Tab-separated table of C-alpha atoms in Angstrom:
chain	number	residue	atom	x	y	z
A	1	UNK	CA	47.136	-40.474	7.977
A	2	UNK	CA	45.937	-37.636	11.062
A	3	UNK	CA	42.232	-37.396	12.192
A	4	UNK	CA	40.113	-34.922	11.039
A	5	UNK	CA	40.042	-32.328	13.638
A	6	UNK	CA	36.570	-32.202	15.606
A	7	UNK	CA	34.030	-29.039	16.304
A	8	UNK	CA	34.759	-27.306	19.686
A	9	UNK	CA	32.484	-24.748	21.649
A	10	UNK	CA	33.755	-22.276	19.498
A	11	UNK	CA	32.928	-23.956	15.640
A	12	UNK	CA	29.264	-23.769	15.591
A	13	UNK	CA	28.371	-19.994	16.696
A	14	UNK	CA	31.353	-18.838	14.550
A	15	UNK	CA	29.365	-20.466	11.372
A	16	UNK	CA	26.225	-19.443	13.329
A	17	UNK	CA	27.502	-15.871	12.917
A	18	UNK	CA	28.675	-16.546	9.683
A	19	UNK	CA	25.374	-17.275	8.632
A	20	UNK	CA	23.583	-14.434	9.821
A	21	UNK	CA	25.978	-12.038	8.227
A	22	UNK	CA	24.659	-14.224	4.960
A	23	UNK	CA	21.474	-14.137	5.902
A	24	UNK	CA	20.997	-17.459	4.766
A	25	UNK	CA	18.775	-19.557	7.217
A	26	UNK	CA	18.424	-23.266	5.432
A	27	UNK	CA	22.642	-23.244	5.896
A	28	UNK	CA	21.997	-21.756	9.584
A	29	UNK	CA	19.624	-24.686	10.186
A	30	UNK	CA	22.292	-27.235	9.115
A	31	UNK	CA	24.834	-25.805	11.493
A	32	UNK	CA	21.830	-25.711	14.628
A	33	UNK	CA	21.508	-29.870	13.408
A	34	UNK	CA	25.573	-30.272	13.170
A	35	UNK	CA	25.720	-29.076	16.676
A	36	UNK	CA	23.049	-30.630	18.625
A	37	UNK	CA	24.107	-34.141	16.393
A	38	UNK	CA	27.732	-33.331	18.474
A	39	UNK	CA	26.752	-32.324	21.441
A	40	UNK	CA	26.661	-28.777	22.162
A	41	UNK	CA	22.643	-28.156	21.950
A	42	UNK	CA	23.170	-27.252	25.403
A	43	UNK	CA	25.815	-24.806	25.149
A	44	UNK	CA	24.475	-20.902	26.278
A	45	UNK	CA	27.104	-19.136	24.225
A	46	UNK	CA	25.432	-21.244	20.790
A	47	UNK	CA	22.325	-21.061	21.624
A	48	UNK	CA	22.517	-17.371	21.810
A	49	UNK	CA	24.259	-17.115	18.572
A	50	UNK	CA	21.782	-19.581	16.954
A	51	UNK	CA	18.992	-17.071	18.178
A	52	UNK	CA	20.534	-14.271	16.941
A	53	UNK	CA	21.248	-16.039	13.262
A	54	UNK	CA	17.719	-16.912	13.033
A	55	UNK	CA	16.531	-13.382	14.351
A	56	UNK	CA	18.654	-11.994	11.529
A	57	UNK	CA	17.097	-14.075	8.870
A	58	UNK	CA	13.677	-13.256	9.743
A	59	UNK	CA	12.904	-16.707	11.545
A	60	UNK	CA	10.809	-15.908	14.392
A	61	UNK	CA	9.610	-19.482	15.299
A	62	UNK	CA	13.063	-21.130	15.404
A	63	UNK	CA	14.523	-18.073	17.620
A	64	UNK	CA	11.496	-18.783	19.687
A	65	UNK	CA	12.202	-22.679	19.763
A	66	UNK	CA	16.153	-21.975	20.630
A	67	UNK	CA	14.904	-19.796	23.393
A	68	UNK	CA	11.932	-22.357	24.844
A	69	UNK	CA	14.671	-25.244	24.799
A	70	UNK	CA	16.085	-23.163	27.924
A	71	UNK	CA	16.432	-23.915	30.323
A	72	UNK	CA	19.478	-21.094	31.393
A	73	UNK	CA	19.459	-17.688	29.750
A	74	UNK	CA	21.113	-14.601	30.569
A	75	UNK	CA	20.751	-10.754	29.500
A	76	UNK	CA	21.594	-11.758	25.875
A	77	UNK	CA	19.092	-14.359	25.064
A	78	UNK	CA	16.292	-12.060	26.786
A	79	UNK	CA	17.247	-9.339	24.687
A	80	UNK	CA	18.267	-11.366	21.233
A	81	UNK	CA	13.967	-13.041	21.737
A	82	UNK	CA	12.788	-9.234	22.444
A	83	UNK	CA	14.795	-7.699	19.517
A	84	UNK	CA	13.384	-10.570	17.469
A	85	UNK	CA	9.806	-9.515	18.155
A	86	UNK	CA	10.573	-5.841	17.806
A	87	UNK	CA	11.764	-6.610	14.030
A	88	UNK	CA	8.732	-8.687	13.169
A	89	UNK	CA	6.813	-5.902	14.947
A	90	UNK	CA	4.739	-8.116	17.096
A	91	UNK	CA	3.737	-6.171	19.592
A	92	UNK	CA	1.681	-8.612	21.720
A	93	UNK	CA	4.719	-11.281	22.334
A	94	UNK	CA	7.243	-8.550	22.685
A	95	UNK	CA	5.226	-6.793	25.578
A	96	UNK	CA	4.889	-10.489	27.182
A	97	UNK	CA	9.137	-11.033	26.669
A	98	UNK	CA	9.566	-7.521	28.252
A	99	UNK	CA	7.324	-8.072	31.071
A	100	UNK	CA	8.958	-11.338	31.720
A	101	UNK	CA	12.784	-10.290	31.649
A	102	UNK	CA	14.433	-10.489	35.049
A	103	UNK	CA	16.237	-7.085	34.154
A	104	UNK	CA	15.556	-4.718	31.289
A	105	UNK	CA	18.219	-3.631	29.983
A	106	UNK	CA	18.838	-0.114	28.036
A	107	UNK	CA	19.097	-1.636	25.033
A	108	UNK	CA	15.620	-3.320	25.460
A	109	UNK	CA	13.753	-0.596	26.868
A	110	UNK	CA	15.047	0.940	23.392
A	111	UNK	CA	13.696	-1.739	21.840
A	112	UNK	CA	10.189	-1.250	23.027
A	113	UNK	CA	10.219	2.414	22.833
A	114	UNK	CA	11.139	1.943	18.824
A	115	UNK	CA	8.497	-0.416	18.729
A	116	UNK	CA	5.476	1.313	19.912
A	117	UNK	CA	6.642	4.165	18.420
A	118	UNK	CA	6.439	2.694	15.012
A	119	UNK	CA	2.768	1.543	15.620
A	120	UNK	CA	1.610	5.212	17.181
A	121	UNK	CA	1.326	4.029	20.687
A	122	UNK	CA	3.108	7.127	22.311
A	123	UNK	CA	1.325	6.158	25.717
A	124	UNK	CA	3.026	3.098	25.910
A	125	UNK	CA	6.185	4.327	24.319
A	126	UNK	CA	6.499	7.079	27.723
A	127	UNK	CA	5.096	4.543	30.165
A	128	UNK	CA	8.076	2.363	29.356
A	129	UNK	CA	10.460	5.186	28.899
A	130	UNK	CA	9.634	6.676	32.465
A	131	UNK	CA	9.803	3.188	34.157
A	132	UNK	CA	12.906	2.440	33.022
A	133	UNK	CA	15.243	1.858	35.870
A	134	UNK	CA	18.484	1.871	33.102
A	135	UNK	CA	18.801	4.185	30.178
A	136	UNK	CA	21.470	5.217	28.036
A	137	UNK	CA	21.861	8.074	25.064
A	138	UNK	CA	19.577	5.506	22.699
A	139	UNK	CA	16.987	5.110	25.031
A	140	UNK	CA	16.376	9.041	25.227
A	141	UNK	CA	17.210	9.519	21.449
A	142	UNK	CA	14.370	6.452	21.051
A	143	UNK	CA	11.987	8.573	23.459
A	144	UNK	CA	12.510	11.765	21.208
A	145	UNK	CA	12.169	9.823	17.928
A	146	UNK	CA	9.040	8.805	19.243
A	147	UNK	CA	6.984	11.998	19.953
A	148	UNK	CA	8.920	13.146	16.836
A	149	UNK	CA	7.637	10.585	14.389
A	150	UNK	CA	4.224	11.003	15.975
A	151	UNK	CA	4.423	14.631	15.177
A	152	UNK	CA	4.401	15.628	19.194
A	153	UNK	CA	7.449	17.978	18.573
A	154	UNK	CA	6.827	20.470	21.825
A	155	UNK	CA	6.974	16.853	23.343
A	156	UNK	CA	10.090	15.632	21.529
A	157	UNK	CA	11.573	18.913	22.337
A	158	UNK	CA	10.668	18.898	26.156
A	159	UNK	CA	12.133	15.243	26.030
A	160	UNK	CA	15.519	16.642	24.943
A	161	UNK	CA	15.976	19.542	26.906
A	162	UNK	CA	15.222	16.550	30.316
A	163	UNK	CA	18.262	14.617	28.425
A	164	UNK	CA	20.742	17.644	28.523
A	165	UNK	CA	19.429	18.474	32.059
A	166	UNK	CA	20.658	14.964	33.291
A	167	UNK	CA	24.087	15.586	31.151
A	168	UNK	CA	24.246	13.162	28.519
A	169	UNK	CA	25.894	14.023	25.272
A	170	UNK	CA	24.341	14.431	22.143
A	171	UNK	CA	25.207	12.358	19.021
A	172	UNK	CA	24.252	12.654	15.177
A	173	UNK	CA	20.877	10.412	15.864
A	174	UNK	CA	19.728	12.450	18.359
A	175	UNK	CA	20.539	15.664	16.855
A	176	UNK	CA	18.628	14.242	13.884
A	177	UNK	CA	15.469	14.127	15.449
A	178	UNK	CA	15.639	17.435	17.525
A	179	UNK	CA	15.776	19.795	14.326
A	180	UNK	CA	13.059	17.193	12.551
A	181	UNK	CA	11.000	18.567	15.607
A	182	UNK	CA	12.155	22.217	15.023
A	183	UNK	CA	11.445	21.843	11.501
A	184	UNK	CA	7.874	20.214	11.976
A	185	UNK	CA	6.844	22.945	14.682
A	186	UNK	CA	8.183	25.991	12.614
A	187	UNK	CA	9.585	27.760	15.609
A	188	UNK	CA	13.353	28.660	14.229
A	189	UNK	CA	14.273	30.095	17.736
A	190	UNK	CA	14.110	26.205	18.718
A	191	UNK	CA	16.141	25.612	15.345
A	192	UNK	CA	19.239	28.152	16.041
A	193	UNK	CA	19.376	27.078	19.423
A	194	UNK	CA	19.791	23.281	18.404
A	195	UNK	CA	22.176	24.424	15.613
A	196	UNK	CA	24.265	26.136	18.074
A	197	UNK	CA	24.320	22.859	19.807
A	198	UNK	CA	25.365	20.627	16.538
A	199	UNK	CA	28.370	23.135	15.972
A	200	UNK	CA	29.423	22.994	19.671
A	201	UNK	CA	28.992	19.063	19.390
A	202	UNK	CA	31.231	18.880	16.687
A	203	UNK	CA	28.576	17.273	14.426
A	204	UNK	CA	27.997	20.056	11.886
A	205	UNK	CA	30.389	18.127	9.031
A	206	UNK	CA	27.918	15.234	9.581
A	207	UNK	CA	25.666	15.154	6.437
A	208	UNK	CA	22.705	13.727	7.950
A	209	UNK	CA	22.593	16.425	10.537
A	210	UNK	CA	23.082	19.332	7.751
A	211	UNK	CA	20.419	17.859	5.365
A	212	UNK	CA	18.325	18.333	8.504
A	213	UNK	CA	19.360	22.155	9.381
A	214	UNK	CA	19.186	22.725	5.403
A	215	UNK	CA	15.441	21.276	5.645
A	216	UNK	CA	14.405	22.890	9.376
A	217	UNK	CA	16.122	26.406	8.386
A	218	UNK	CA	13.927	25.829	4.616
A	219	UNK	CA	10.963	24.751	6.431
A	220	UNK	CA	11.017	28.105	8.749
A	221	UNK	CA	10.949	29.970	5.941
A	222	UNK	CA	14.972	31.031	5.944
A	223	UNK	CA	15.944	29.806	3.008
A	224	UNK	CA	19.152	32.126	3.133
A	225	UNK	CA	20.328	30.328	6.434
A	226	UNK	CA	19.824	27.235	4.233
A	227	UNK	CA	21.662	27.990	1.231
A	228	UNK	CA	24.433	29.140	3.340
A	229	UNK	CA	24.590	25.570	5.191
A	230	UNK	CA	23.979	23.712	1.785
A	231	UNK	CA	26.974	25.983	0.134
A	232	UNK	CA	29.466	24.947	3.305
A	233	UNK	CA	28.773	21.187	2.657
A	234	UNK	CA	31.737	18.642	1.846
A	235	UNK	CA	29.279	15.849	1.375
A	236	UNK	CA	26.107	16.955	-0.104
A	237	UNK	CA	24.042	14.031	-1.246
A	238	UNK	CA	20.713	13.745	-3.158
A	239	UNK	CA	18.639	14.585	0.418
A	240	UNK	CA	20.406	17.756	0.603
A	241	UNK	CA	19.683	19.229	-3.173
A	242	UNK	CA	15.814	17.566	-2.612
A	243	UNK	CA	15.817	19.498	1.096
A	244	UNK	CA	17.410	23.048	-0.807
A	245	UNK	CA	15.064	22.775	-3.694
A	246	UNK	CA	11.846	22.117	-1.924
A	247	UNK	CA	12.901	24.825	0.466
A	248	UNK	CA	13.270	27.257	-2.690
A	249	UNK	CA	9.769	26.332	-3.578
A	250	UNK	CA	7.988	26.428	-0.263
A	251	UNK	CA	9.646	30.163	-0.053
A	252	UNK	CA	7.989	31.193	-3.732
A	253	UNK	CA	11.916	31.297	-5.493
A	254	UNK	CA	10.738	29.456	-8.008
A	255	UNK	CA	13.476	30.585	-10.356
A	256	UNK	CA	16.173	29.712	-7.561
A	257	UNK	CA	14.951	26.350	-7.745
A	258	UNK	CA	14.952	26.090	-11.422
A	259	UNK	CA	18.595	27.070	-11.035
A	260	UNK	CA	19.646	24.725	-8.457
A	261	UNK	CA	17.735	22.291	-10.332
A	262	UNK	CA	19.654	22.776	-13.254
A	263	UNK	CA	23.158	22.327	-11.897
A	264	UNK	CA	22.022	19.394	-9.996
A	265	UNK	CA	24.242	16.144	-10.985
A	266	UNK	CA	22.228	13.301	-10.542
A	267	UNK	CA	18.297	14.059	-10.248
A	268	UNK	CA	16.504	10.900	-8.576
A	269	UNK	CA	12.614	10.797	-8.842
A	270	UNK	CA	12.004	13.045	-5.585
A	271	UNK	CA	13.837	16.047	-7.535
A	272	UNK	CA	11.644	15.435	-10.510
A	273	UNK	CA	8.438	15.487	-8.545
A	274	UNK	CA	9.471	18.153	-6.183
A	275	UNK	CA	10.062	20.537	-9.279
A	276	UNK	CA	7.011	19.867	-10.930
A	277	UNK	CA	4.577	19.757	-8.160
A	278	UNK	CA	6.466	23.015	-6.791
A	279	UNK	CA	5.752	24.907	-10.588
A	280	UNK	CA	2.020	24.115	-10.362
A	281	UNK	CA	2.105	25.509	-6.730
A	282	UNK	CA	3.630	28.485	-7.979
A	283	UNK	CA	1.493	29.114	-11.080
A	284	UNK	CA	3.611	27.892	-13.860
A	285	UNK	CA	1.796	24.852	-15.209
A	286	UNK	CA	3.275	24.956	-18.817
A	287	UNK	CA	6.906	24.975	-16.850
A	288	UNK	CA	5.367	21.624	-14.560
A	289	UNK	CA	4.708	19.954	-18.137
A	290	UNK	CA	8.243	20.957	-19.829
A	291	UNK	CA	9.819	19.560	-16.564
A	292	UNK	CA	7.513	16.427	-17.105
A	293	UNK	CA	8.532	16.033	-20.579
A	294	UNK	CA	12.330	16.071	-19.349
A	295	UNK	CA	12.005	13.640	-16.774
A	296	UNK	CA	10.317	11.239	-19.563
A	297	UNK	CA	13.444	12.168	-21.568
A	298	UNK	CA	15.599	11.126	-18.837
A	299	UNK	CA	13.647	7.644	-18.397
A	300	UNK	CA	12.713	8.893	-14.764
A	301	UNK	CA	9.240	6.815	-13.790
A	302	UNK	CA	6.574	9.084	-12.044
A	303	UNK	CA	4.831	7.901	-9.380
A	304	UNK	CA	1.133	8.580	-8.636
A	305	UNK	CA	2.219	12.079	-7.058
A	306	UNK	CA	3.751	12.882	-10.091
A	307	UNK	CA	1.094	12.436	-11.992
A	308	UNK	CA	-1.185	14.110	-10.098
A	309	UNK	CA	0.623	17.557	-10.267
A	310	UNK	CA	1.141	16.704	-13.935
A	311	UNK	CA	-2.385	15.948	-14.623
A	312	UNK	CA	-3.285	19.366	-12.072
A	313	UNK	CA	-1.173	21.281	-14.608
A	314	UNK	CA	-3.250	19.983	-17.544
A	315	UNK	CA	-6.198	21.351	-15.931
A	316	UNK	CA	-5.136	24.690	-14.795
A	317	UNK	CA	-4.508	25.197	-18.842
A	318	UNK	CA	-7.369	23.242	-19.891
A	319	UNK	CA	-4.808	21.158	-21.940
A	320	UNK	CA	-6.770	18.570	-23.415
A	321	UNK	CA	-4.543	17.127	-25.488
A	322	UNK	CA	-1.755	17.097	-23.470
A	323	UNK	CA	-4.115	15.421	-20.333
A	324	UNK	CA	-5.061	13.104	-22.683
A	325	UNK	CA	-1.197	11.990	-23.731
A	326	UNK	CA	-0.537	11.916	-19.944
A	327	UNK	CA	-4.177	9.847	-19.728
A	328	UNK	CA	-2.355	7.678	-22.556
A	329	UNK	CA	0.779	7.495	-20.494
A	330	UNK	CA	-0.917	6.229	-17.529
A	331	UNK	CA	-3.007	3.139	-19.441
A	332	UNK	CA	0.722	2.225	-21.063
A	333	UNK	CA	2.851	1.698	-18.361
A	334	UNK	CA	-0.818	0.086	-16.258
A	335	UNK	CA	-1.047	2.501	-13.129
A	336	UNK	CA	-3.359	1.998	-11.296
A	337	UNK	CA	-6.025	4.212	-11.342
A	338	UNK	CA	-6.728	4.886	-7.680
A	339	UNK	CA	-9.140	7.387	-5.988
A	340	UNK	CA	-6.806	10.739	-6.085
A	341	UNK	CA	-5.279	9.877	-9.663
A	342	UNK	CA	-8.697	9.377	-10.743
A	343	UNK	CA	-10.172	12.716	-9.489
A	344	UNK	CA	-7.623	14.293	-11.093
A	345	UNK	CA	-8.467	13.041	-14.366
A	346	UNK	CA	-12.059	13.374	-14.139
A	347	UNK	CA	-11.515	17.271	-13.112
A	348	UNK	CA	-9.036	17.570	-16.073
A	349	UNK	CA	-11.754	16.050	-18.361
A	350	UNK	CA	-14.786	17.670	-16.696
A	351	UNK	CA	-12.848	21.218	-16.948
A	352	UNK	CA	-12.097	20.532	-20.832
A	353	UNK	CA	-15.825	19.975	-21.471
A	354	UNK	CA	-15.373	16.088	-21.927
A	355	UNK	CA	-18.195	14.619	-19.907
A	356	UNK	CA	-17.870	11.614	-21.463
A	357	UNK	CA	-14.241	10.955	-20.918
A	358	UNK	CA	-14.792	11.858	-17.384
A	359	UNK	CA	-17.779	8.928	-17.017
A	360	UNK	CA	-15.518	6.640	-18.200
A	361	UNK	CA	-12.675	7.593	-16.232
A	362	UNK	CA	-15.230	7.157	-12.780
A	363	UNK	CA	-16.028	3.770	-13.998
A	364	UNK	CA	-12.148	2.532	-13.833
A	365	UNK	CA	-11.525	3.818	-10.796
A	366	UNK	CA	-11.039	0.786	-8.794
A	367	UNK	CA	-12.114	2.459	-5.095
A	368	UNK	CA	-14.842	5.134	-5.850
A	369	UNK	CA	-15.010	7.359	-2.872
A	370	UNK	CA	-16.525	11.141	-2.112
A	371	UNK	CA	-13.700	12.974	-4.024
A	372	UNK	CA	-15.104	11.403	-7.320
A	373	UNK	CA	-18.443	11.261	-6.836
A	374	UNK	CA	-17.882	15.158	-6.130
A	375	UNK	CA	-15.900	15.670	-9.291
A	376	UNK	CA	-18.260	14.003	-11.414
């Protein structure tokens, strides 16, 4: 009888990668134990694979134990333990690891910038970016995205300008962030320049870029340009439709929004919510209630924001009976009566002259704040 094949240096790393792909930490630990038992515990290639497995499975302590076992580390080891802490959102440990790294790669810099961006630590992100010895396109994109997501649009566009001056090519990710910054700053000239760059870079057919441009033109009150892009899109998704509908509503073109909403093939919660809020904002409260009824008929469960819009419609119309039905719906599906939702209900009952019902809602609000007291 032939002897069973023994594992070699390639066996366990492949198994660890398979466990990482499945997100199965339990099997990963078995692979780890088996590798140690067969004398492969000190293999650097295996230790990196095990760290990546623990990291992918969200086992920060497991990854750190492998890292601390050392005694040798390479760039993969350092980057893996850093990414582990970045994924976990642990700023303190990530900063410590980053400070100890013998060589801070562009990937490490990008990871730190992204982590600081998520935490709103813009100055720290800029400090890491400015001090970086190595940068790549991802590093520049991370810094631009950091500024954009923290509402520093001028700074985002300035970094993008520096990136272009240094000759870095643009890709889908960076253009989405830059166009979003243009949309939020509502400076259409910047947006038009970015649109030109998108076309020249051959990114015009990327659905995420198309959506960003549609949103940008809508935000800058140029719904004609937005619709032109929408009509030319070859692979529209929910975001494309919702951006175009919201653009019409923001520009007061309620009939155009209704027409597009009517032919939207697969409406999601965002679509219904946007349409209801848009009707209320454009003084069509009765229409908002009709849309809400249709939403319920399609068995789409509204969120708190949508319910606030519906209650506002009832308040505008002094429609007490419909307001009571909405309140009953909230009770039936056991929504939490938050300050915002409670204040809306109190406003509605007060306007309709139902002081007793308003006080009843006031007593049910989970955390009373200034809006509730003012409403009563």
